mmCIF file of C-alpha atoms in Angstrom:
data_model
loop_
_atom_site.group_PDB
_atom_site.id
_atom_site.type_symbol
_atom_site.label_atom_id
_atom_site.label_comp_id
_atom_site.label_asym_id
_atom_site.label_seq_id
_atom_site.Cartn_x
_atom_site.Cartn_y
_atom_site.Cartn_z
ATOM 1 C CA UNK A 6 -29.022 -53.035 -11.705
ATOM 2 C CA UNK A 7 -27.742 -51.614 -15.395
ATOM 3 C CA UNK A 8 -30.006 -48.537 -14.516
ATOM 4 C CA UNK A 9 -28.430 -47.389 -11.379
ATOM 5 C CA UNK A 10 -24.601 -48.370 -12.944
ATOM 6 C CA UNK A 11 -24.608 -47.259 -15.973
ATOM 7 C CA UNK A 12 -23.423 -43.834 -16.549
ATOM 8 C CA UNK A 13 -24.521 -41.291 -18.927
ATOM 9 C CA UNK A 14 -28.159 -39.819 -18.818
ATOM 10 C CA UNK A 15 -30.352 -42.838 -18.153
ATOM 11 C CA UNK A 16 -28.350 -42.959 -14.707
ATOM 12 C CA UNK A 17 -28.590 -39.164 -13.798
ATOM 13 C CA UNK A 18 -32.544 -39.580 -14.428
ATOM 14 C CA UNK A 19 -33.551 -39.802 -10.972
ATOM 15 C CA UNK A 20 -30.758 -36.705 -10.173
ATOM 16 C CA UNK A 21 -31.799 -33.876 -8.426
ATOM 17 C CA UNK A 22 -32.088 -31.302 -10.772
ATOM 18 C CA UNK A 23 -30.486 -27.776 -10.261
ATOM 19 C CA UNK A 24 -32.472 -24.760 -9.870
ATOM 20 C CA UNK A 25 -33.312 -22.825 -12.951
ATOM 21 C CA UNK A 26 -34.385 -19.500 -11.971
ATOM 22 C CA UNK A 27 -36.889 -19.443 -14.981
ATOM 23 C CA UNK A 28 -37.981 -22.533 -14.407
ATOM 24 C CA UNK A 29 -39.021 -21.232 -11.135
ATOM 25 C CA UNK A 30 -40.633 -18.039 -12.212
ATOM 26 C CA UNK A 31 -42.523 -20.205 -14.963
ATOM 27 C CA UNK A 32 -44.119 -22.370 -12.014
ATOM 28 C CA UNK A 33 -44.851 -19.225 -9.617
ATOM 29 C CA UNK A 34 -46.778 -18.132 -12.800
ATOM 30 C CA UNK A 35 -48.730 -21.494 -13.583
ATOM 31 C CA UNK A 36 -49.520 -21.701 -9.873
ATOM 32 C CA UNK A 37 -51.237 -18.537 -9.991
ATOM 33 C CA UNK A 38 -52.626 -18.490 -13.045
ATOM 34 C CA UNK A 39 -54.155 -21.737 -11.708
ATOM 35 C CA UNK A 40 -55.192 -20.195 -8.648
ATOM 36 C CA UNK A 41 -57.371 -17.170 -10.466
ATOM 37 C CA UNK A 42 -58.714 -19.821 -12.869
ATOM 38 C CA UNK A 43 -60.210 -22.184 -10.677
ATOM 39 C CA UNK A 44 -60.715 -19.192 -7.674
ATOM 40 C CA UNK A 45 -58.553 -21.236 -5.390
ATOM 41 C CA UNK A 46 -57.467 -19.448 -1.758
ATOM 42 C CA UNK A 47 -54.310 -19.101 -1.280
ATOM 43 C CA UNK A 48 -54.148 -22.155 1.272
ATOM 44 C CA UNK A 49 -55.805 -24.990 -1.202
ATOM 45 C CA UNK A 50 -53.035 -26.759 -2.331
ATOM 46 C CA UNK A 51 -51.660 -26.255 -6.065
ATOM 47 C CA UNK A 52 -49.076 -29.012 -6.914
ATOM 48 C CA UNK A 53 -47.218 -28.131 -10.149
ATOM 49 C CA UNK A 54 -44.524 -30.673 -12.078
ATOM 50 C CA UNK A 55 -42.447 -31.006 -15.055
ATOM 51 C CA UNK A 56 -41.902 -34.607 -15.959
ATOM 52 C CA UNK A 57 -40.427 -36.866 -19.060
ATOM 53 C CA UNK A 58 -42.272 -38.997 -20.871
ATOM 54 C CA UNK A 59 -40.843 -42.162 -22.956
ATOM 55 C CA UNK A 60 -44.085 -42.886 -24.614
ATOM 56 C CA UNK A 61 -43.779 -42.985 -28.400
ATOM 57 C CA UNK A 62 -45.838 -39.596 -30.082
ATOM 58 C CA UNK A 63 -45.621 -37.668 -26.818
ATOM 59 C CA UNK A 64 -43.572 -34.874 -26.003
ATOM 60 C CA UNK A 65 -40.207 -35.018 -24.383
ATOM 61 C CA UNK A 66 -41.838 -33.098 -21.143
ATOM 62 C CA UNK A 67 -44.983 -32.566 -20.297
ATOM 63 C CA UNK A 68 -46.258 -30.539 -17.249
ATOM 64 C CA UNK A 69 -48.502 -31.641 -14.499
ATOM 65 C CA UNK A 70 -50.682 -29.886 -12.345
ATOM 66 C CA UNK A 71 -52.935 -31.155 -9.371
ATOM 67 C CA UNK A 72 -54.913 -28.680 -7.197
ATOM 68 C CA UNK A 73 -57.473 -29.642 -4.525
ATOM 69 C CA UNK A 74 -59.773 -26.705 -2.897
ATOM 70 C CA UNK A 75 -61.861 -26.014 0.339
ATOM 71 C CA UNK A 76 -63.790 -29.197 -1.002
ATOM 72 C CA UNK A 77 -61.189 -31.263 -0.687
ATOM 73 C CA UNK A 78 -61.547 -33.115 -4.411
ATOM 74 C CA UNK A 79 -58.527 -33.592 -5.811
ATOM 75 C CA UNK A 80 -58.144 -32.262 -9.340
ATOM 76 C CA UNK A 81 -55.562 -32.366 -12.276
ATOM 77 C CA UNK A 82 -54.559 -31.800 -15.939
ATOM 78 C CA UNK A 83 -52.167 -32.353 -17.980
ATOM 79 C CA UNK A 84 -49.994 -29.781 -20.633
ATOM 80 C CA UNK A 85 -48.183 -31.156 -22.976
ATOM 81 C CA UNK A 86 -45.108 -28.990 -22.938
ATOM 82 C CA UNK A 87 -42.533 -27.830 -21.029
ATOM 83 C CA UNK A 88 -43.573 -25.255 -17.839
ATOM 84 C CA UNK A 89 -41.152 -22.959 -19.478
ATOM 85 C CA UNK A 90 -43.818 -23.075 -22.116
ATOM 86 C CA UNK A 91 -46.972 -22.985 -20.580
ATOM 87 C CA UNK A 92 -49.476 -20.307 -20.967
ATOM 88 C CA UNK A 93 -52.754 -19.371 -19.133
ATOM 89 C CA UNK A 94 -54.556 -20.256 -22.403
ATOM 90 C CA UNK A 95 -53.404 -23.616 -21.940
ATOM 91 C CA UNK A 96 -55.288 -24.163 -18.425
ATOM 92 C CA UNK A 97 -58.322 -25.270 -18.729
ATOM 93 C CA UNK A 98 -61.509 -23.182 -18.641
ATOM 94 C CA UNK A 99 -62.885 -23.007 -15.129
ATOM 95 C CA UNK A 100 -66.267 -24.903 -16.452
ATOM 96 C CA UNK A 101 -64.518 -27.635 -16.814
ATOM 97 C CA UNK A 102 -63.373 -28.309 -13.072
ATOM 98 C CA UNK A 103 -65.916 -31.026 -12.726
ATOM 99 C CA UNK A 104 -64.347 -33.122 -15.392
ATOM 100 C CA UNK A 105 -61.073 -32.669 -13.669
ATOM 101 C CA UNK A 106 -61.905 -34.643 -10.476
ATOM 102 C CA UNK A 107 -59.379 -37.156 -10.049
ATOM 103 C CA UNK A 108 -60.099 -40.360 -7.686
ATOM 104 C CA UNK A 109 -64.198 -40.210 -7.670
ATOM 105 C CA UNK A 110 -65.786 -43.575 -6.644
ATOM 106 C CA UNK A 111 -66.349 -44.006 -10.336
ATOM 107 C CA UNK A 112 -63.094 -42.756 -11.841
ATOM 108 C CA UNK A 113 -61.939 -45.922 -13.382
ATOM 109 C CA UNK A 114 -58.450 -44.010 -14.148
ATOM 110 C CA UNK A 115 -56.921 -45.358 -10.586
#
């Protein structure tokens, strides 16, 4: 219950976060840039999020993406930085797709 009473920042956590115009821009951007990389359509889906991490040696924020094309395998990677911060150089050559299958009857990861 101290999590939900508490004020301060560990409360406001799970707060909706107001809308940064860059922030925006910056995902528009990695959603694209995504798109061309992997030669996604416009209708596969391209999921794109910013989220904290408490882990000790990892960066404060780290940014998420998960994309799933006309195949329908889901796919994702990890930056580990800020979306403000993210830059196509940081995606993931298109090669490696394969290895970025997420949830194959072997994947041991979920």
């Amino acid at each position: 219950m101290g999590l939900w009473s508490r004020p301060g920042p560990a409360a406001t956590r799970f707060s909706e976060r107001r809308a940064d115009p860059r922030r925006q821009e910056a995902v528009l951007r990695l959603l694209e840039a995504t798109r061309e990389r992997f030669m996604l359509e416009e209708s596969d889906l391209v999921l794109v999020s910013e989220d904290s991490s408490g882990t000790p040696g990892f960066p404060p924020l780290e940014t998420r993406v998960h994309f799933q094309g006309a195949d329908g395998v889901p796919h994702h990677f990890r930056v580990f930085k800020p979306v403000s911060e993210v830059i196509p150089e940081d995606i993931p050559p298109a090669w490696l797709r394969a290895s970025l299958a997420h949830g194959a009857p072997d994947c041991d990861c979920c």
